[in-house]
PDB file of C-alpha atoms and ligand atoms in Angstrom:
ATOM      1  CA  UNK A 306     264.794 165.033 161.767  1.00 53.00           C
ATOM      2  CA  UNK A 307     267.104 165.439 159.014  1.00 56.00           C
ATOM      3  CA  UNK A 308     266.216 162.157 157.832  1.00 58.00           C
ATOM      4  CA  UNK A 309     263.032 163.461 157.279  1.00 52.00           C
ATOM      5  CA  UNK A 310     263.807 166.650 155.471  1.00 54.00           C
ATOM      6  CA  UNK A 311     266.157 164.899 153.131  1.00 51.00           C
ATOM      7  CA  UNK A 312     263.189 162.243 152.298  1.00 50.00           C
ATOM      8  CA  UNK A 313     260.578 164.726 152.009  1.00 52.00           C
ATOM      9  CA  UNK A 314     262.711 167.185 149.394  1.00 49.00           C
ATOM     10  CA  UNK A 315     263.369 163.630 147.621  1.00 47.00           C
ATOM     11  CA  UNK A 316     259.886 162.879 147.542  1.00 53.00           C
ATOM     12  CA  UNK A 317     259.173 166.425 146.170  1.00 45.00           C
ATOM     13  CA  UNK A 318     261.970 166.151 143.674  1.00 47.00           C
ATOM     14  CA  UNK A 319     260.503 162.451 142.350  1.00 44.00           C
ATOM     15  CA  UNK A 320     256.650 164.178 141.986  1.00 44.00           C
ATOM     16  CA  UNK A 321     257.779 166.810 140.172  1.00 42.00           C
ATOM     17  CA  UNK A 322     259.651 165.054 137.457  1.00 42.00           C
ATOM     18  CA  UNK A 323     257.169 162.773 137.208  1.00 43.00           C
ATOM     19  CA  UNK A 324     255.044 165.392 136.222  1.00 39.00           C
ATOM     20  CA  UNK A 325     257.029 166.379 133.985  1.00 42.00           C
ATOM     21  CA  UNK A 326     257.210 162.953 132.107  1.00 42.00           C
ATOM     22  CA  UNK A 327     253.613 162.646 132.420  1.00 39.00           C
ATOM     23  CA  UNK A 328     253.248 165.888 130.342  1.00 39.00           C
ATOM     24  CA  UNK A 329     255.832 165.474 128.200  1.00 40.00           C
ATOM     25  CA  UNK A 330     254.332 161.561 127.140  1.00 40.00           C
ATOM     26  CA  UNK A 331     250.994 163.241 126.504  1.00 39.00           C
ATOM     27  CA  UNK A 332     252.759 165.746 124.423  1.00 40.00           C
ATOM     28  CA  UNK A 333     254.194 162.622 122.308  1.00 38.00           C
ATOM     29  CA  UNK A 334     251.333 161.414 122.356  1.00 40.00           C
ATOM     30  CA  UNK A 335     249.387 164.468 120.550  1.00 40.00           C
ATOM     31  CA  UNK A 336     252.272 164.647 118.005  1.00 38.00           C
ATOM     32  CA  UNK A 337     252.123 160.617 117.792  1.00 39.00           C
ATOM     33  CA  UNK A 338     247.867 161.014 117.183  1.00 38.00           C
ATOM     34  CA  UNK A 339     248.606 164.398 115.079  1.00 36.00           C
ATOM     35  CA  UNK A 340     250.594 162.255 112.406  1.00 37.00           C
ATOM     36  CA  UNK A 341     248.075 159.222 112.434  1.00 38.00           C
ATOM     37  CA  UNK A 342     245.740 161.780 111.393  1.00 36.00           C
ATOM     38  CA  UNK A 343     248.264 163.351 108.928  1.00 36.00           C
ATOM     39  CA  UNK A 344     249.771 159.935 107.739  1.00 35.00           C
ATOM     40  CA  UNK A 345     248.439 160.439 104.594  1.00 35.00           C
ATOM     41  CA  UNK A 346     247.815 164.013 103.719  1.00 33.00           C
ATOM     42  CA  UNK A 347     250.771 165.350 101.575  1.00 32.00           C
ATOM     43  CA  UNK A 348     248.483 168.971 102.066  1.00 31.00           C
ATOM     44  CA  UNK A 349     247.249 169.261 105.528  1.00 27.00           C
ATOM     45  CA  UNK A 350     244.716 171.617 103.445  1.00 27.00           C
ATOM     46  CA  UNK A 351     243.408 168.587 102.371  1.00 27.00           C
ATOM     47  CA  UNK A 352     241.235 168.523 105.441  1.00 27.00           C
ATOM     48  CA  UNK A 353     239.782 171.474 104.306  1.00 27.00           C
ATOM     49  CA  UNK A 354     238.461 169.885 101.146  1.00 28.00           C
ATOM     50  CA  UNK A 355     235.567 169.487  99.751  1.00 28.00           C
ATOM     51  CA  UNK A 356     233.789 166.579  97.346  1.00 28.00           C
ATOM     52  CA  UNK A 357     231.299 166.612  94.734  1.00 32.00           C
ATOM     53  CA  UNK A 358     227.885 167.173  95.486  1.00 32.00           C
ATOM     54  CA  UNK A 359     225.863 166.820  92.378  1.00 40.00           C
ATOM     55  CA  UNK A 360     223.668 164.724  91.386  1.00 46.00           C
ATOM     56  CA  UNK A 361     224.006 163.027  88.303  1.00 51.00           C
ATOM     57  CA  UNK A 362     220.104 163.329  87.295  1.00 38.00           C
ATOM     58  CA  UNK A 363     221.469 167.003  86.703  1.00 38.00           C
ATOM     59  CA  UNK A 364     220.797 168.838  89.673  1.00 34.00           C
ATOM     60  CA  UNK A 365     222.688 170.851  91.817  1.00 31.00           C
ATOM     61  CA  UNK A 366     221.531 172.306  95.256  1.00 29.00           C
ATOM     62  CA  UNK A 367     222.778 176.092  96.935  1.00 28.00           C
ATOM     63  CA  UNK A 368     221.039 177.443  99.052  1.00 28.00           C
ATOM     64  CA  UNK A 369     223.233 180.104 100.022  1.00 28.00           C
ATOM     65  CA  UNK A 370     223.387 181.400  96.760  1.00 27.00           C
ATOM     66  CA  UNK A 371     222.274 185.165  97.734  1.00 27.00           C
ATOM     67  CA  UNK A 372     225.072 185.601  99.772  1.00 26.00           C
ATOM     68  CA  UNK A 373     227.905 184.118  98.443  1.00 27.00           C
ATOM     69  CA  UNK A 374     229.972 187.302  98.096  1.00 27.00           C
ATOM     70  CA  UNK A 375     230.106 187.038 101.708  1.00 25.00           C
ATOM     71  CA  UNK A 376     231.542 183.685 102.470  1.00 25.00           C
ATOM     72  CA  UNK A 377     234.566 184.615 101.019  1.00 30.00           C
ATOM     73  CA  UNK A 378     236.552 183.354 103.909  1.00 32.00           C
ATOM     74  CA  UNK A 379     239.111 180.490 103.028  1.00 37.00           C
ATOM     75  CA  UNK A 380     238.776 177.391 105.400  1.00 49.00           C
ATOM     76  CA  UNK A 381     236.536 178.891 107.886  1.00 55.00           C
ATOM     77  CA  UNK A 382     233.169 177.897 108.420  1.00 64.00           C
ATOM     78  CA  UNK A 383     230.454 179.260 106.638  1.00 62.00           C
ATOM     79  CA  UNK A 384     227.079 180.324 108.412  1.00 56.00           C
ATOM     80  CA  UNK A 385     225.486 177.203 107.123  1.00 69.00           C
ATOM     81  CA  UNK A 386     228.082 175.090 108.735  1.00 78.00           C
ATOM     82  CA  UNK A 387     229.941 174.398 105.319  1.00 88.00           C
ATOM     83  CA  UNK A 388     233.640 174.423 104.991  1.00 94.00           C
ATOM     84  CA  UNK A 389     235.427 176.507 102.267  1.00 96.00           C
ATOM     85  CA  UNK A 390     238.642 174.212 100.532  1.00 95.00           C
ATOM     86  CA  UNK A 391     241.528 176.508 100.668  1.00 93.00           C
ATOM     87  CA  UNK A 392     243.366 174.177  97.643  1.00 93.00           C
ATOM     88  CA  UNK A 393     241.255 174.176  94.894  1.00 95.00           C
ATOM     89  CA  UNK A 394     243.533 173.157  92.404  1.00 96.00           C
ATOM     90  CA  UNK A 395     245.086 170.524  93.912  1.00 97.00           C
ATOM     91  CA  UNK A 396     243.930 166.773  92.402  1.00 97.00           C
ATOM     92  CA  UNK A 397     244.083 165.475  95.754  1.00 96.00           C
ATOM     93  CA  UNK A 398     241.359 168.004  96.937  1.00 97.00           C
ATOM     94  CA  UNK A 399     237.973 166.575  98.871  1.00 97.00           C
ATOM     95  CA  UNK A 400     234.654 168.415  97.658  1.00 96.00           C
ATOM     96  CA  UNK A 401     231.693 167.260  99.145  1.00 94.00           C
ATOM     97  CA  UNK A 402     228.467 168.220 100.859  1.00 90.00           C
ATOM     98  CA  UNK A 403     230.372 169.460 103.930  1.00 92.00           C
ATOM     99  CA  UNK A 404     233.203 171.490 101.982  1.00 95.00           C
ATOM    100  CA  UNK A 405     232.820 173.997  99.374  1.00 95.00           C
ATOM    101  CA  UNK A 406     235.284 175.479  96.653  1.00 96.00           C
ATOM    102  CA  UNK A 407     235.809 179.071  96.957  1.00 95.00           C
ATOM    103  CA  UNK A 408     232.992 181.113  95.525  1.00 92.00           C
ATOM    104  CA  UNK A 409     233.777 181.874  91.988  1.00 89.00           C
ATOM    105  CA  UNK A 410     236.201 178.867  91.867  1.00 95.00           C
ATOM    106  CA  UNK A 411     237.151 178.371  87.652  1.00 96.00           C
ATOM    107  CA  UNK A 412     239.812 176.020  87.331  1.00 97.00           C
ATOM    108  CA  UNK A 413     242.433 177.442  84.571  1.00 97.00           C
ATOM    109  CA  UNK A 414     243.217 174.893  82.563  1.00 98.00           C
ATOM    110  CA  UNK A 415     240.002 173.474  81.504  1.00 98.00           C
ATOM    111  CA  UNK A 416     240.395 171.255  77.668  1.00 98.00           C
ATOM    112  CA  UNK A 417     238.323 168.687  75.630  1.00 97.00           C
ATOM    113  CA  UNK A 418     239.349 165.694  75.992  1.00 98.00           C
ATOM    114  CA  UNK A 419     239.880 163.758  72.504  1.00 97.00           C
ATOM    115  CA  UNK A 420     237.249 161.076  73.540  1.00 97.00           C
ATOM    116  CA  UNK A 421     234.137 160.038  72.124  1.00 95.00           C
ATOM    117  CA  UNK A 422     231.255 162.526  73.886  1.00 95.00           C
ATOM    118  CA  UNK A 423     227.714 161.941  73.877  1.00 93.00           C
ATOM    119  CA  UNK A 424     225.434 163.822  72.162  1.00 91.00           C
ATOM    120  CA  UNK A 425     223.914 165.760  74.552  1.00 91.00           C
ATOM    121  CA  UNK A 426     227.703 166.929  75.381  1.00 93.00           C
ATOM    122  CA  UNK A 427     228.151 168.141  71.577  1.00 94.00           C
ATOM    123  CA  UNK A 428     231.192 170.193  70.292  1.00 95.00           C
ATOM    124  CA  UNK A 429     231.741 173.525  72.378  1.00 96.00           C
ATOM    125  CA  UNK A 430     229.317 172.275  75.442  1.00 97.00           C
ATOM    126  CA  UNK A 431     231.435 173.214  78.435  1.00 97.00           C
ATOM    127  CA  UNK A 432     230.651 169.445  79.910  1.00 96.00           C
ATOM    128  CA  UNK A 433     233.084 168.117  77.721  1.00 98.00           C
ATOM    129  CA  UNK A 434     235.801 169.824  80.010  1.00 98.00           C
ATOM    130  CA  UNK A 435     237.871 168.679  81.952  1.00 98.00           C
ATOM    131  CA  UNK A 436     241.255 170.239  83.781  1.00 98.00           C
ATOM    132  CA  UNK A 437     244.268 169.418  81.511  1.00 98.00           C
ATOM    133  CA  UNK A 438     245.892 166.748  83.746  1.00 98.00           C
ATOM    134  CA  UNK A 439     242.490 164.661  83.938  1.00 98.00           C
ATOM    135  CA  UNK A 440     241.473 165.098  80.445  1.00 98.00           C
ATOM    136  CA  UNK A 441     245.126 163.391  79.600  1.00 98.00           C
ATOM    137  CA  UNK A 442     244.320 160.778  81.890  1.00 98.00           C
ATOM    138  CA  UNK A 443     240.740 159.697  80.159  1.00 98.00           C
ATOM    139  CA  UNK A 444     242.361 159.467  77.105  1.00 98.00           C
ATOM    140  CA  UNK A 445     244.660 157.155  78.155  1.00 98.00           C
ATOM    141  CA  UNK A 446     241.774 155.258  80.129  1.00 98.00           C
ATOM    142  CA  UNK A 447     239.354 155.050  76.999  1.00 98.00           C
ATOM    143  CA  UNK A 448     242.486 153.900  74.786  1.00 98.00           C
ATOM    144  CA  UNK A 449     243.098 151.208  77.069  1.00 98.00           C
ATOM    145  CA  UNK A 450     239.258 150.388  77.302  1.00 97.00           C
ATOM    146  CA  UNK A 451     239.015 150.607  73.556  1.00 97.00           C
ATOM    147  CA  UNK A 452     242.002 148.073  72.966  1.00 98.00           C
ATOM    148  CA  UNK A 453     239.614 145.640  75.211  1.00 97.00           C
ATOM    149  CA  UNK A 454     236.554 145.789  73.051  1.00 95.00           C
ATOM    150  CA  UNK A 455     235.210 148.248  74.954  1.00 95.00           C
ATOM    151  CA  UNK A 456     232.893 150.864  73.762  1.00 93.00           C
ATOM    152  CA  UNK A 457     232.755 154.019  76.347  1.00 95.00           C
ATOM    153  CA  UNK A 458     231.493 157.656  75.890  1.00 95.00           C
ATOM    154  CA  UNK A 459     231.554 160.545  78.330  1.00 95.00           C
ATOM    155  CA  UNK A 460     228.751 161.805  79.013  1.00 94.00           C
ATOM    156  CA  UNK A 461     229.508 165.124  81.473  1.00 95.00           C
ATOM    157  CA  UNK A 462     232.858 166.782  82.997  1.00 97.00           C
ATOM    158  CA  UNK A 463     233.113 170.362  84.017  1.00 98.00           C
ATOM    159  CA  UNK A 464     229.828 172.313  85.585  1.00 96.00           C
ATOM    160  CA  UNK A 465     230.212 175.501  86.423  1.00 95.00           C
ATOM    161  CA  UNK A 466     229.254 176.985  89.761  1.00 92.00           C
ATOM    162  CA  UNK A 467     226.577 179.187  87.783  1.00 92.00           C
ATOM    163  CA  UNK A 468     225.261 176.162  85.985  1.00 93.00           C
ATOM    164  CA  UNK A 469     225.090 174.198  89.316  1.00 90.00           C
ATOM    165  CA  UNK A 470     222.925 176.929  91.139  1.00 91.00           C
ATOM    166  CA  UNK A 471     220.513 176.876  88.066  1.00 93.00           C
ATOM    167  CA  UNK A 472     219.841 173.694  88.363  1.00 89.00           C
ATOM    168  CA  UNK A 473     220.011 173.291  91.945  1.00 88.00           C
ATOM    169  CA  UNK A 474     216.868 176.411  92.218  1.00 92.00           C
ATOM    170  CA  UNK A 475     215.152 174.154  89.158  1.00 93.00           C
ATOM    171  CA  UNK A 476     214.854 171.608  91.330  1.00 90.00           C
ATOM    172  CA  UNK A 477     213.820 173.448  94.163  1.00 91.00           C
ATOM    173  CA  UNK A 478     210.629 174.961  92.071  1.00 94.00           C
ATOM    174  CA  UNK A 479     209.782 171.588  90.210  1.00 93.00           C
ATOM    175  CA  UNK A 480     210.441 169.137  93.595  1.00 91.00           C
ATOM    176  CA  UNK A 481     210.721 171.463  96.325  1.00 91.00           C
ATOM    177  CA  UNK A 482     213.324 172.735  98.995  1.00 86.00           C
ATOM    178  CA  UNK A 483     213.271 168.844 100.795  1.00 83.00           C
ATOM    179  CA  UNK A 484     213.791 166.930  97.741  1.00 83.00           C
ATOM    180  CA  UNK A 485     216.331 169.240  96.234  1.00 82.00           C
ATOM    181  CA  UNK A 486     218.746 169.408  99.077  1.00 75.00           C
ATOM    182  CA  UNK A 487     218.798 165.726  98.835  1.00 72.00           C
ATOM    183  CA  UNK A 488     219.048 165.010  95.690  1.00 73.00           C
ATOM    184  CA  UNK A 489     220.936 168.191  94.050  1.00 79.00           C
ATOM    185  CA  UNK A 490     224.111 169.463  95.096  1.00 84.00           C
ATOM    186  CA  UNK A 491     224.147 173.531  96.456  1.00 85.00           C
ATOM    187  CA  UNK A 492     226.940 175.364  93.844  1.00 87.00           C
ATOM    188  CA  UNK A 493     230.502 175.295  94.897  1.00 92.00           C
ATOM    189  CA  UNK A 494     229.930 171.220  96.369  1.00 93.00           C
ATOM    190  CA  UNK A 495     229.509 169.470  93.295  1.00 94.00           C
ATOM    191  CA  UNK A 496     233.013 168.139  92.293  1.00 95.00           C
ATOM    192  CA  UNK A 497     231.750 168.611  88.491  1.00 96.00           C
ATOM    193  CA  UNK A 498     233.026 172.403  89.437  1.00 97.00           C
ATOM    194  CA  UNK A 499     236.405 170.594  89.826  1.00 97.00           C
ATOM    195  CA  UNK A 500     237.256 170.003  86.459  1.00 98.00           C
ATOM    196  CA  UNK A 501     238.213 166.287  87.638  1.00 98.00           C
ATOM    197  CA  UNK A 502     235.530 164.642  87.457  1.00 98.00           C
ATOM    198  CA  UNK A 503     233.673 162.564  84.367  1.00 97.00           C
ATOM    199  CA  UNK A 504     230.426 160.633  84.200  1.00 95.00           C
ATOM    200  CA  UNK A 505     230.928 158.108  81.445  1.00 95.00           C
ATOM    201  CA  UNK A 506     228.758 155.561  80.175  1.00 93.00           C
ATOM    202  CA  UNK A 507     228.227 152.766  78.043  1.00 91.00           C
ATOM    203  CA  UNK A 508     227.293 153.537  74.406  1.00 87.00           C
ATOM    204  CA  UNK A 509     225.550 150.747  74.501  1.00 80.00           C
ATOM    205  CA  UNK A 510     223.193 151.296  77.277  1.00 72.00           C
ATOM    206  CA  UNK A 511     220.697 153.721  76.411  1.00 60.00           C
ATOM    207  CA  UNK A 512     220.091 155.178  79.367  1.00 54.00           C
ATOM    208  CA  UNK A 513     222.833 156.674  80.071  1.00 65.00           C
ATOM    209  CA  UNK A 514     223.369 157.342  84.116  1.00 78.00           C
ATOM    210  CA  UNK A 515     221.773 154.141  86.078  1.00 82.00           C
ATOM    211  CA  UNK A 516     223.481 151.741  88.085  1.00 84.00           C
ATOM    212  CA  UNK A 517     222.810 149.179  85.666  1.00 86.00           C
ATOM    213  CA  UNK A 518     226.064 150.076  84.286  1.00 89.00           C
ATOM    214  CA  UNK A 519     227.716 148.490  86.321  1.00 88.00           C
ATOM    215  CA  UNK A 520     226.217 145.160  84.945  1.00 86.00           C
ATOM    216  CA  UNK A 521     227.552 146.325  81.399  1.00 89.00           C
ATOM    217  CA  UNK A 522     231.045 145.324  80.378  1.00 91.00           C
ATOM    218  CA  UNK A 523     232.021 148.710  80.746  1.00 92.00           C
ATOM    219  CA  UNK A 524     230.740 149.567  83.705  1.00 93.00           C
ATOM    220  CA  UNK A 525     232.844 146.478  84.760  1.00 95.00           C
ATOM    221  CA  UNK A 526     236.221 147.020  83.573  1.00 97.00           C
ATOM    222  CA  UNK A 527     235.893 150.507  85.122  1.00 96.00           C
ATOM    223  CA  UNK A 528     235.738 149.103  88.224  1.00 96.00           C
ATOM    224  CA  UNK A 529     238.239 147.080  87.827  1.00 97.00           C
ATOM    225  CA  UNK A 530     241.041 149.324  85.740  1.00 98.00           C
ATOM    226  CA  UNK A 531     239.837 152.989  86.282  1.00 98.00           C
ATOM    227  CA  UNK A 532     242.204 153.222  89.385  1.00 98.00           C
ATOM    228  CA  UNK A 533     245.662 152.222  86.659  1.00 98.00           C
ATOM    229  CA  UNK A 534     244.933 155.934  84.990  1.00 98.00           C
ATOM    230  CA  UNK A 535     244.633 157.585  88.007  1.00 98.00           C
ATOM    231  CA  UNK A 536     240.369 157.912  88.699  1.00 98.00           C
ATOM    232  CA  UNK A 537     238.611 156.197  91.084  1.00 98.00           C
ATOM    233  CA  UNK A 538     234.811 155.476  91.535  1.00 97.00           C
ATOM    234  CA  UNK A 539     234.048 158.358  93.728  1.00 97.00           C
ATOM    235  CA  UNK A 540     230.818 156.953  95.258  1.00 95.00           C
ATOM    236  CA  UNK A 541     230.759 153.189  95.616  1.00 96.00           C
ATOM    237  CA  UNK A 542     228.253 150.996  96.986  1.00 95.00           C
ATOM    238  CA  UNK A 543     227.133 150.909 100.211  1.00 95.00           C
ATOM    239  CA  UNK A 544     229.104 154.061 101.194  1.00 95.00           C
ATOM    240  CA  UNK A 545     226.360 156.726 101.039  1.00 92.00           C
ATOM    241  CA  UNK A 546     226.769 157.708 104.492  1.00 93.00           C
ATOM    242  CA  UNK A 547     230.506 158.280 104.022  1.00 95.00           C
ATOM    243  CA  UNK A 548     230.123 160.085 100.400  1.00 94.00           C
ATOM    244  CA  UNK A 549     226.922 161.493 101.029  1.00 89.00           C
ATOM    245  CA  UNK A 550     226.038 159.605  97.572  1.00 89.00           C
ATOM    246  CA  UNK A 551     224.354 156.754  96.345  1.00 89.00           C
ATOM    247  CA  UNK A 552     226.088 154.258  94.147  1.00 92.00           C
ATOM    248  CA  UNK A 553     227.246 155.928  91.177  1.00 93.00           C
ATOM    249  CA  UNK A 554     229.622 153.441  88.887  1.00 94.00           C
ATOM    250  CA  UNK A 555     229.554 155.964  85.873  1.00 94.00           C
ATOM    251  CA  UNK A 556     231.449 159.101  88.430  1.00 96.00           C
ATOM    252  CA  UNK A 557     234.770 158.773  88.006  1.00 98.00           C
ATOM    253  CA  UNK A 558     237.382 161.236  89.962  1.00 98.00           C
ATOM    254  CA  UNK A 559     240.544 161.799  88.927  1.00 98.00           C
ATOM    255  CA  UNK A 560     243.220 162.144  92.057  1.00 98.00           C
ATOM    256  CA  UNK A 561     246.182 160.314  90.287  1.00 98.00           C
ATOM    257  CA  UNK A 562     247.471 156.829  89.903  1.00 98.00           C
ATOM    258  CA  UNK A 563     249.016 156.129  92.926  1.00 98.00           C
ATOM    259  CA  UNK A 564     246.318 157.510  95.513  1.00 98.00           C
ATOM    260  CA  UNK A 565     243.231 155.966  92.910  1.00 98.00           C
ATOM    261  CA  UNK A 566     245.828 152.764  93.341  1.00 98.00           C
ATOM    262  CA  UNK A 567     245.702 152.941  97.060  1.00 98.00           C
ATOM    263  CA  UNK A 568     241.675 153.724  97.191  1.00 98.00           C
ATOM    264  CA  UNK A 569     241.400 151.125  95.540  1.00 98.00           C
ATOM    265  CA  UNK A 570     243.293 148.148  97.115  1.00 98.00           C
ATOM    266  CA  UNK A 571     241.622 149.247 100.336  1.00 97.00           C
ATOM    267  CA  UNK A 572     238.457 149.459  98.465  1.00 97.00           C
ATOM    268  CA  UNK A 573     237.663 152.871 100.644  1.00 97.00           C
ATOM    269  CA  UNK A 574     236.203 156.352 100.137  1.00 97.00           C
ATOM    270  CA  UNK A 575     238.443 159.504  99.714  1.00 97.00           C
ATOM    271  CA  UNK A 576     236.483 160.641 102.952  1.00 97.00           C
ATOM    272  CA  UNK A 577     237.808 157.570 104.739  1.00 97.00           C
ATOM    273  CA  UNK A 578     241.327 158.182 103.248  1.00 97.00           C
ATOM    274  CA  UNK A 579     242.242 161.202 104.402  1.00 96.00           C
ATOM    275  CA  UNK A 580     240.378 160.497 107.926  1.00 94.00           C
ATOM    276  CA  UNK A 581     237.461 162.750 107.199  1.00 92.00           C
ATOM    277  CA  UNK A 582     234.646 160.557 107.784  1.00 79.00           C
ATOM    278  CA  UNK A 583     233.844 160.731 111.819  1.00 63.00           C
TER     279      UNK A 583
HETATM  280 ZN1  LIG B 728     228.994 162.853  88.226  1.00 60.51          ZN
END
């Protein structure tokens, strides 16, 4: 009988810190799938981010616009399911049609960058912004293209949120509500609003935003060097369900040199990089 007593307490003893292990490996086990998903976000705001929802045509969707003032609300979701970035100044930040800047968002450093601009971006047009750190960076990028024979113009940086909801409710009255949530970014998604992005073309192509660039010389050598000075190619081909984009070879982001580097050896998205695609 006591035999039994002393197995069964044993038997209790053994459950209960194997319960304990159990818990304690799924607890590792969170932490252990917590970093995977962290691996590679200096800013767990990151997640929060948003990317750039315009499109390059020149139109912009929002169709929130009326209420904005109310949706002030950093990082929590919005009525219409979008998320507001709570790091809008950071270079590593995601934009896109699923995150938002913060209403109102300026950056505070916006510059010209000492590059050739195309004439529809003439002197004092706010498109030829670009925030300080980015606008350093194209120079650089367009020396190095220029040593190369190249012959590169930017064609249109910075857009504010205002601009973006003009065009976005132009292309609602010229196309209609279906076509202009598809093809125009709502204000506060396009990552023009950034102040790090820059659609560039070739001078030599005449018209200026196709994906015919990419058969240009240019177009190439952007592909294949933008990443050195820190941009990437924020929409590449065949990732439109990731980006929300089509293939746009003339949008380049700037995020710095060693996370465009890493983008693109791995030849992935910035959705896909910081684990944000599904
Ligand atoms: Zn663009």
């Amino acid at each position: 009988m006591k035999k039994i007593a002393i197995l069964f307490i044993l038997m209790v003893f053994v459950t209960l810190i194997s319960c304990q292990q159990e818990s304690y490996s799924t607890e590792k086990q969170d932490k252990r799938n917590y970093q995977a998903e962290h691996k590679k976000e200096p800013n767990t705001a990151l997640v929060n981010a948003g990317v750039d929802e315009e499109t390059d045509e020149g139109e912009t969707s929002e169709q929130d616009t009326p209420n904005q003032s109310d949706q002030e609300n950093d990082t929590a979701e919005q009525e219409d399911g979008l998320k507001v970035i709570d790091n809008p100044t950071s270079v590593e930040l995601v934009v896109n049609k699923q995150r938002k800047l913060p209403d109102g968002y300026e950056p505070g450093d916006l510059v010209d960058a000492n590059v050739p601009y195309h004439p529809s971006a003439g002197e004092g047009n706010p498109k030829r912004l670009l925030r300080q750190v980015a606008a350093d960076a194209l120079e650089e990028l367009f020396q190095a293209a220029e040593a190369d024979g190249l012959d590169l113009i930017a064609v249109s940086g910075y857009r504010s949120a205002q601009r973006q909801k003009q065009l976005y409710e132009n292309s609602v009255a010229k196309n209609g509500q279906e076509h202009a949530d598809k093809f125009s970014a709502k204000p506060g998604t396009s990552e023009h609003q950034t102040g790090l992005a820059m659609d560039v073309a070739s001078a030599a192509l005449v018209a200026v935003l196709e994906q015919s660039f990419i058969e240009t010389d240019e177009g190439k050598w952007l592909e294949d060097n933008a990443h050195k000075y820190g941009f990437i190619i924020r929409y590449p081909e065949g990732k439109e369900e990731i980006t929300g984009y089509g293939y746009e070879p003339w949008h380049l982001r700037y995020v710095g040199e060693e996370m465009a580097t890493e983008i693109y050896q791995a030849q992935t998205t910035l959705e896909e990089y910081f684990g944000l695609y599904p």
